[in-house]
Amino acid sequence: MALAQLGSLNALEQTAEHNKFWQRWIGDNLPSADTVGNISTAINCNSIRKIIKHIYARLKRNKALKPLSMGMFALVVDGHESHSSYLLHCKGCLKRVIHTSLGDKTQYYHRHVMAQLVCGNFYLPLDMEPQRPGEDEVAAAIRLLKRVFANYPRAFSLILADGLYMKANFFKLALRHGKDVISVLKDERRDLLKDAQGLFKTEKSYIYDNGKAKRKCWDMEGFTSWDTLKREVRIVRSLETSYIKHHKEKEKEKKISDWIWASTISQQLLPTEEFVELAHKRWAIENNGFNELVNYWHADHVYRHDPIAIETFWLLTMIAYILFHAFINLNLKPQVRCRYTKLHWAKLVTAELYLHLIYYSDGLSPP
Ligand SMILES: [Zn+2]
């Protein structure tokens, strides 16, 4: 269901009319939508995580995962709200009050944190952890990271996160496992930010152009004003100028963005230019990770409103996503791969499923 992007248990159930096909594939008739839904609430999600780990190990062993610059692999940690509702809720739902013109209303929602491995040629979602009622996103991320460190101890050396994760306990956990962190520097670390801003005026900057944007960078080590971390951090700033061409307009619009990151990684391990390129991967994952999972893979669809079921279907969708991208990256020749969009290949997978259903139910061998 996930791999063919069917998006609903009922769509899957309709294929059960062609049970000869399923008997070949799974050795039995397809269970009903209700049964699949019920079972999804009682699955041990760690058994699905083992499958993801197994696929990762196969990809790694077959040298299918290429590193980023400086031979590195990075892990992006980021939160995602999967759905919200005013009416339906379960024991895993988080709650918030929404002020509307008709008065305050309680809204229920689910959020989880995902860990995605960024390779030179792959975005690999490795694991996810639901945020539980009463805790913040970083608490869920810490639980997730502990499991990722245990399951993937050598898969990456660097963690990329947004400003929310500039917390001493998050950084310390990473450092204890020998990983560096790059995080956006936010106002909450005011002392650190003020110290850095003072130096941007006097310290010399370095300019480079990556073809898309001109980047003026400052890169300074040895900041000690984050006292709860109890170690020095490095601050990198990139003031970026790019030109965006809007659809029908002739003139390009000038866009300036100002990025400041705090990190534990040394200049020796990751020089300025490579640092800035890599730090931006945190946002590339927005398009290649969450957006694709949600828009094409129906990851946000609530197949069954239950905390375990939601976790189960997210993890299964991650498996489908990984298998699909492994197929595109490894089984298709580059000249064929670049001729079509990913959506085209995904539709072919769906078409293939229905074609086989029909052939088998007519007693024919598929072409
Ligand atoms: Zn719920």
Short mmCIF file of C-alpha atoms and ligand atoms in Angstrom, two decimals:
data_model
loop_
_atom_site.label_atom_id
_atom_site.label_comp_id
_atom_site.label_asym_id
_atom_site.label_seq_id
_atom_site.Cartn_x
_atom_site.Cartn_y
_atom_site.Cartn_z
CA MET A 1 0.00 0.00 0.00
CA ALA A 2 2.74 2.46 0.93
CA LEU A 3 5.06 1.59 -1.94
CA ALA A 4 2.27 1.93 -4.52
CA GLN A 5 1.24 5.21 -2.83
CA LEU A 6 -2.35 4.02 -2.45
CA GLY A 7 -2.91 6.27 0.56
CA SER A 8 -5.76 4.39 2.25
CA LEU A 9 -6.56 1.02 3.75
CA ASN A 10 -9.79 0.93 1.73
CA ALA A 11 -7.89 1.35 -1.53
CA LEU A 12 -5.75 -1.57 -0.44
CA GLU A 13 -8.81 -3.65 0.54
CA GLN A 14 -10.28 -3.20 -2.93
CA THR A 15 -7.31 -5.04 -4.39
CA ALA A 16 -8.33 -8.08 -2.28
CA GLU A 17 -10.83 -9.00 -5.01
CA HIS A 18 -7.77 -10.25 -6.86
CA ASN A 19 -6.56 -12.56 -4.14
CA LYS A 20 -4.67 -14.85 -6.49
CA PHE A 21 -2.11 -12.10 -6.79
CA TRP A 22 -1.80 -11.67 -3.02
CA GLN A 23 -1.59 -15.42 -2.48
CA ARG A 24 1.49 -15.45 -4.69
CA TRP A 25 3.03 -12.51 -2.84
CA ILE A 26 2.15 -13.06 0.79
CA GLY A 27 1.06 -16.71 0.78
CA ASP A 28 -2.48 -15.90 1.88
CA ASN A 29 -5.49 -13.69 1.21
CA LEU A 30 -5.13 -9.98 1.94
CA PRO A 31 -6.51 -9.06 5.38
CA SER A 32 -9.44 -6.63 5.48
CA ALA A 33 -8.93 -2.89 6.07
CA ASP A 34 -10.31 -3.33 9.60
CA THR A 35 -7.90 -6.13 10.41
CA VAL A 36 -4.89 -4.18 9.11
CA GLY A 37 -6.05 -1.18 11.15
CA ASN A 38 -6.51 -3.24 14.31
CA ILE A 39 -3.16 -4.96 14.00
CA SER A 40 -1.42 -1.63 13.43
CA THR A 41 -2.39 -0.59 16.97
CA ALA A 42 -0.68 -3.60 18.53
CA ILE A 43 2.58 -3.84 16.59
CA ASN A 44 5.92 -3.54 18.32
CA CYS A 45 7.32 -0.60 16.34
CA ASN A 46 10.89 -1.64 17.12
CA SER A 47 10.33 -4.65 14.85
CA ILE A 48 9.73 -2.21 11.96
CA ARG A 49 12.79 -0.19 13.00
CA LYS A 50 14.85 -3.39 12.65
CA ILE A 51 13.81 -3.61 8.99
CA ILE A 52 14.98 -0.02 8.37
CA LYS A 53 18.27 -0.82 10.07
CA HIS A 54 18.63 -3.90 7.89
CA ILE A 55 18.03 -1.90 4.69
CA TYR A 56 20.52 0.76 5.86
CA ALA A 57 23.13 -1.93 6.54
CA ARG A 58 22.60 -3.41 3.05
CA LEU A 59 22.92 -0.01 1.37
CA LYS A 60 26.05 0.75 3.40
CA ARG A 61 27.63 -2.61 2.68
CA ASN A 62 26.96 -2.24 -1.04
CA LYS A 63 28.63 1.19 -0.94
CA ALA A 64 25.42 2.81 -2.19
CA LEU A 65 25.65 5.75 0.22
CA LYS A 66 28.05 8.50 -0.84
CA PRO A 67 29.38 10.94 1.76
CA LEU A 68 28.90 14.70 1.73
CA SER A 69 31.89 17.05 1.47
CA MET A 70 34.88 16.23 3.71
CA GLY A 71 33.81 12.56 3.70
CA MET A 72 31.03 13.24 6.18
CA PHE A 73 27.52 11.93 6.77
CA ALA A 74 25.13 14.16 8.71
CA LEU A 75 21.94 13.51 10.65
CA VAL A 76 19.13 16.06 10.49
CA VAL A 77 16.88 16.09 13.54
CA ASP A 78 13.59 17.91 13.10
CA GLY A 79 10.03 17.98 14.43
CA HIS A 80 6.91 17.51 12.32
CA GLU A 81 3.24 17.98 13.11
CA SER A 82 1.36 15.23 11.33
CA HIS A 83 -2.27 16.23 11.78
CA SER A 84 -4.67 18.16 13.98
CA SER A 85 -8.36 17.97 14.85
CA TYR A 86 -10.89 19.69 17.10
CA LEU A 87 -13.06 16.63 17.42
CA LEU A 88 -11.17 13.38 17.42
CA HIS A 89 -8.49 12.59 19.93
CA CYS A 90 -6.64 9.64 21.41
CA LYS A 91 -4.39 9.03 24.38
CA GLY A 92 -1.32 10.07 22.34
CA CYS A 93 -2.75 13.43 21.27
CA LEU A 94 -1.08 16.70 22.29
CA LYS A 95 -3.41 19.57 23.19
CA ARG A 96 -3.39 23.32 22.64
CA VAL A 97 -5.92 26.12 22.98
CA ILE A 98 -6.75 28.01 19.77
CA HIS A 99 -8.30 31.46 20.12
CA THR A 100 -11.04 31.88 17.52
CA SER A 101 -13.74 34.51 16.91
CA LEU A 102 -16.20 32.05 18.46
CA GLY A 103 -14.12 31.66 21.62
CA ASP A 104 -11.32 29.38 22.76
CA LYS A 105 -11.24 25.87 21.35
CA THR A 106 -9.10 22.88 22.28
CA GLN A 107 -7.22 21.47 19.35
CA TYR A 108 -5.68 17.98 19.39
CA TYR A 109 -2.64 17.12 17.33
CA HIS A 110 0.27 14.72 16.86
CA ARG A 111 3.92 15.67 16.53
CA HIS A 112 7.02 13.60 16.19
CA VAL A 113 10.73 14.11 15.67
CA MET A 114 12.46 12.50 12.73
CA ALA A 115 16.10 11.55 12.26
CA GLN A 116 17.14 11.65 8.61
CA LEU A 117 20.56 10.72 7.35
CA VAL A 118 21.92 13.13 4.76
CA CYS A 119 24.31 11.51 2.30
CA GLY A 120 25.78 13.00 -0.87
CA ASN A 121 23.24 11.07 -2.96
CA PHE A 122 20.49 10.06 -0.51
CA TYR A 123 18.12 11.34 2.13
CA LEU A 124 17.50 8.39 4.34
CA PRO A 125 14.86 8.63 7.08
CA LEU A 126 16.27 6.36 9.80
CA ASP A 127 13.89 6.73 12.71
CA MET A 128 11.11 8.79 14.32
CA GLU A 129 9.89 9.31 17.86
CA PRO A 130 6.47 10.68 18.87
CA GLN A 131 6.34 13.68 21.17
CA ARG A 132 4.34 12.63 24.24
CA PRO A 133 1.72 14.74 26.01
CA GLY A 134 3.36 17.14 28.45
CA GLU A 135 6.87 17.09 26.99
CA ASP A 136 8.61 19.40 24.51
CA GLU A 137 10.10 18.52 21.12
CA VAL A 138 13.67 18.41 22.42
CA ALA A 139 12.72 15.77 25.04
CA ALA A 140 11.35 13.55 22.25
CA ALA A 141 14.46 14.25 20.16
CA ILE A 142 16.73 13.17 23.01
CA ARG A 143 14.87 9.86 23.33
CA LEU A 144 15.15 9.45 19.55
CA LEU A 145 18.88 10.28 19.49
CA LYS A 146 19.67 7.76 22.21
CA ARG A 147 18.07 5.02 20.10
CA VAL A 148 19.75 6.25 16.90
CA PHE A 149 23.16 6.25 18.64
CA ALA A 150 22.55 2.65 19.73
CA ASN A 151 21.31 1.45 16.31
CA TYR A 152 23.55 3.55 14.04
CA PRO A 153 26.69 4.31 16.09
CA ARG A 154 28.92 5.02 13.08
CA ALA A 155 26.45 6.18 10.44
CA PHE A 156 27.20 9.92 10.84
CA SER A 157 29.55 12.28 12.64
CA LEU A 158 27.53 15.49 12.63
CA ILE A 159 24.00 16.51 13.69
CA LEU A 160 22.14 19.41 12.03
CA ALA A 161 19.26 21.05 13.89
CA ASP A 162 17.32 24.30 14.02
CA GLY A 163 17.42 26.93 16.77
CA LEU A 164 15.06 25.03 19.05
CA TYR A 165 17.83 22.51 19.69
CA MET A 166 20.34 25.01 21.10
CA LYS A 167 19.96 23.29 24.46
CA ALA A 168 22.94 22.22 26.57
CA ASN A 169 21.48 18.74 27.25
CA PHE A 170 21.01 18.09 23.51
CA PHE A 171 24.55 19.24 22.65
CA LYS A 172 26.06 17.32 25.58
CA LEU A 173 24.33 14.07 24.58
CA ALA A 174 25.73 14.39 21.05
CA LEU A 175 29.24 15.19 22.30
CA ARG A 176 29.19 12.22 24.70
CA HIS A 177 28.66 9.99 21.64
CA GLY A 178 31.47 11.66 19.73
CA LYS A 179 29.17 13.65 17.41
CA ASP A 180 29.40 17.33 16.57
CA VAL A 181 26.35 19.59 16.27
CA ILE A 182 25.51 22.54 14.02
CA SER A 183 22.47 24.48 15.19
CA VAL A 184 20.96 27.81 14.25
CA LEU A 185 21.90 30.43 16.86
CA LYS A 186 18.77 32.00 18.29
CA ASP A 187 17.93 34.83 20.67
CA GLU A 188 17.59 32.47 23.61
CA ARG A 189 21.36 32.26 23.73
CA ARG A 190 21.53 36.05 24.00
CA ASP A 191 24.99 36.31 25.57
CA LEU A 192 26.53 34.19 22.86
CA LEU A 193 24.71 36.06 20.10
CA LYS A 194 25.73 39.47 21.52
CA ASP A 195 29.37 38.44 21.81
CA ALA A 196 29.35 37.23 18.20
CA GLN A 197 27.55 40.29 16.85
CA GLY A 198 30.15 42.55 18.45
CA LEU A 199 32.91 40.71 16.61
CA PHE A 200 31.19 40.64 13.19
CA LYS A 201 31.87 44.41 13.03
CA THR A 202 35.61 44.08 13.53
CA GLU A 203 36.61 40.59 12.40
CA LYS A 204 37.42 40.06 8.77
CA SER A 205 34.98 38.24 6.55
CA TYR A 206 35.45 35.93 3.61
CA ILE A 207 33.38 36.02 0.42
CA TYR A 208 32.60 33.18 -1.94
CA ASP A 209 30.08 32.47 -4.64
CA ASN A 210 28.54 29.01 -5.02
CA GLY A 211 26.80 29.86 -8.28
CA LYS A 212 23.41 30.39 -6.61
CA ALA A 213 24.28 32.95 -3.94
CA LYS A 214 27.12 35.24 -2.95
CA ARG A 215 28.06 34.47 0.63
CA LYS A 216 29.92 36.79 2.97
CA CYS A 217 31.08 34.67 5.89
CA TRP A 218 32.51 35.17 9.34
CA ASP A 219 33.92 32.16 11.11
CA MET A 220 35.18 32.42 14.70
CA GLU A 221 36.13 29.80 17.28
CA GLY A 222 36.54 29.93 21.04
CA PHE A 223 33.27 31.44 22.33
CA THR A 224 32.81 30.64 26.02
CA SER A 225 29.66 32.62 26.84
CA TRP A 226 27.33 29.58 26.68
CA ASP A 227 28.10 28.70 30.29
CA THR A 228 25.73 25.72 30.73
CA LEU A 229 27.49 23.84 27.90
CA LYS A 230 30.85 24.21 29.69
CA ARG A 231 32.93 24.21 26.53
CA GLU A 232 33.89 26.52 23.68
CA VAL A 233 31.73 26.84 20.59
CA ARG A 234 32.34 28.10 17.08
CA ILE A 235 30.09 30.73 15.48
CA VAL A 236 29.65 30.97 11.71
CA ARG A 237 27.66 33.67 9.98
CA SER A 238 26.73 33.78 6.31
CA LEU A 239 25.21 36.92 4.85
CA GLU A 240 23.80 35.76 1.53
CA THR A 241 22.73 37.66 -1.55
CA SER A 242 20.87 35.87 -4.30
CA TYR A 243 18.66 36.91 -7.19
CA ILE A 244 15.32 35.22 -7.74
CA LYS A 245 13.53 35.32 -11.05
CA HIS A 246 9.78 35.39 -10.68
CA HIS A 247 7.59 33.82 -13.27
CA LYS A 248 6.57 36.53 -15.70
CA GLU A 249 8.74 39.40 -14.45
CA LYS A 250 11.81 40.48 -16.38
CA GLU A 251 13.76 41.88 -13.43
CA LYS A 252 15.25 39.52 -10.87
CA GLU A 253 14.43 40.21 -7.27
CA LYS A 254 17.33 40.65 -4.88
CA LYS A 255 17.08 38.52 -1.75
CA ILE A 256 19.28 38.87 1.30
CA SER A 257 19.34 36.32 4.07
CA ASP A 258 21.40 36.30 7.22
CA TRP A 259 22.33 33.00 8.85
CA ILE A 260 24.12 32.50 12.16
CA TRP A 261 25.03 29.04 13.44
CA ALA A 262 26.68 27.77 16.59
CA SER A 263 28.68 24.57 16.41
CA THR A 264 31.08 22.28 18.20
CA ILE A 265 32.94 21.23 15.03
CA SER A 266 36.42 22.68 14.45
CA GLN A 267 37.51 24.73 11.44
CA GLN A 268 40.10 22.06 10.81
CA LEU A 269 37.46 19.33 10.42
CA LEU A 270 35.01 21.48 8.48
CA PRO A 271 36.32 24.67 6.81
CA THR A 272 34.03 27.71 6.40
CA GLU A 273 32.74 27.09 2.87
CA GLU A 274 31.99 23.40 3.50
CA PHE A 275 30.42 24.33 6.84
CA VAL A 276 27.95 26.77 5.26
CA GLU A 277 27.01 24.39 2.44
CA LEU A 278 26.43 21.58 4.91
CA ALA A 279 24.48 23.71 7.40
CA HIS A 280 22.05 24.56 4.60
CA LYS A 281 21.32 20.84 4.12
CA ARG A 282 19.09 21.17 7.17
CA TRP A 283 16.66 23.08 4.92
CA ALA A 284 17.14 20.97 1.83
CA ILE A 285 15.60 18.16 3.85
CA GLU A 286 12.42 20.15 4.19
CA ASN A 287 11.79 19.54 0.48
CA ASN A 288 13.37 16.14 0.08
CA GLY A 289 12.24 14.68 3.36
CA PHE A 290 9.02 15.89 4.93
CA ASN A 291 7.40 17.49 1.89
CA GLU A 292 7.91 14.45 -0.27
CA LEU A 293 6.83 12.04 2.48
CA VAL A 294 3.68 14.04 3.09
CA ASN A 295 2.73 15.08 -0.45
CA TYR A 296 3.48 11.87 -2.33
CA TRP A 297 3.75 9.14 0.27
CA HIS A 298 0.64 10.08 2.29
CA ALA A 299 2.75 10.00 5.47
CA ASP A 300 0.38 12.34 7.33
CA HIS A 301 -2.70 10.27 6.52
CA VAL A 302 -4.32 8.96 9.70
CA TYR A 303 -4.94 5.33 8.77
CA ARG A 304 -6.10 4.63 12.32
CA HIS A 305 -6.26 7.30 15.03
CA ASP A 306 -4.16 5.60 17.68
CA PRO A 307 -0.63 6.46 18.89
CA ILE A 308 0.91 3.08 17.99
CA ALA A 309 -0.89 2.94 14.62
CA ILE A 310 0.36 6.42 13.69
CA GLU A 311 3.93 5.40 14.55
CA THR A 312 3.52 2.10 12.68
CA PHE A 313 2.31 3.69 9.45
CA TRP A 314 4.97 6.44 9.54
CA LEU A 315 7.71 3.83 9.92
CA LEU A 316 6.22 1.69 7.12
CA THR A 317 5.99 4.74 4.88
CA MET A 318 9.66 5.48 5.61
CA ILE A 319 10.52 1.96 4.42
CA ALA A 320 8.57 2.50 1.18
CA TYR A 321 10.34 5.85 0.67
CA ILE A 322 13.79 4.31 1.20
CA LEU A 323 13.11 1.34 -1.10
CA PHE A 324 11.77 3.61 -3.82
CA HIS A 325 14.79 5.93 -3.68
CA ALA A 326 17.16 2.99 -3.51
CA PHE A 327 15.53 1.67 -6.70
CA ILE A 328 15.75 5.06 -8.46
CA ASN A 329 19.34 5.67 -7.38
CA LEU A 330 20.78 2.21 -7.82
CA ASN A 331 18.73 0.32 -10.41
CA LEU A 332 18.16 2.97 -13.05
CA LYS A 333 20.90 4.11 -15.37
CA PRO A 334 21.65 7.85 -14.87
CA GLN A 335 20.56 8.74 -18.42
CA VAL A 336 17.19 7.03 -17.86
CA ARG A 337 16.80 8.38 -14.32
CA CYS A 338 17.24 12.02 -15.29
CA ARG A 339 14.78 11.81 -18.20
CA TYR A 340 11.73 11.38 -15.95
CA THR A 341 10.54 12.87 -12.66
CA LYS A 342 10.37 10.79 -9.51
CA LEU A 343 6.58 11.07 -9.70
CA HIS A 344 6.63 9.34 -13.08
CA TRP A 345 8.45 6.33 -11.60
CA ALA A 346 6.12 6.27 -8.60
CA LYS A 347 3.10 6.13 -10.92
CA LEU A 348 4.67 3.26 -12.82
CA VAL A 349 4.96 1.32 -9.56
CA THR A 350 1.23 1.84 -8.92
CA ALA A 351 0.37 0.92 -12.52
CA GLU A 352 2.43 -2.25 -12.22
CA LEU A 353 0.48 -3.32 -9.13
CA TYR A 354 -2.90 -2.95 -10.86
CA LEU A 355 -1.63 -4.59 -14.02
CA HIS A 356 -0.53 -7.64 -12.04
CA LEU A 357 -3.84 -7.76 -10.15
CA ILE A 358 -5.75 -7.99 -13.40
CA TYR A 359 -3.44 -10.51 -15.03
CA TYR A 360 -3.48 -12.84 -12.06
CA SER A 361 -7.24 -12.69 -11.63
CA ASP A 362 -7.64 -13.68 -15.30
CA GLY A 363 -5.30 -16.59 -14.75
CA LEU A 364 -2.67 -15.07 -17.05
CA SER A 365 1.02 -14.60 -16.41
CA PRO A 366 1.97 -10.95 -16.15
CA PRO A 367 3.91 -9.52 -19.11
ZN ZN B 1 -4.45 11.33 18.77
#
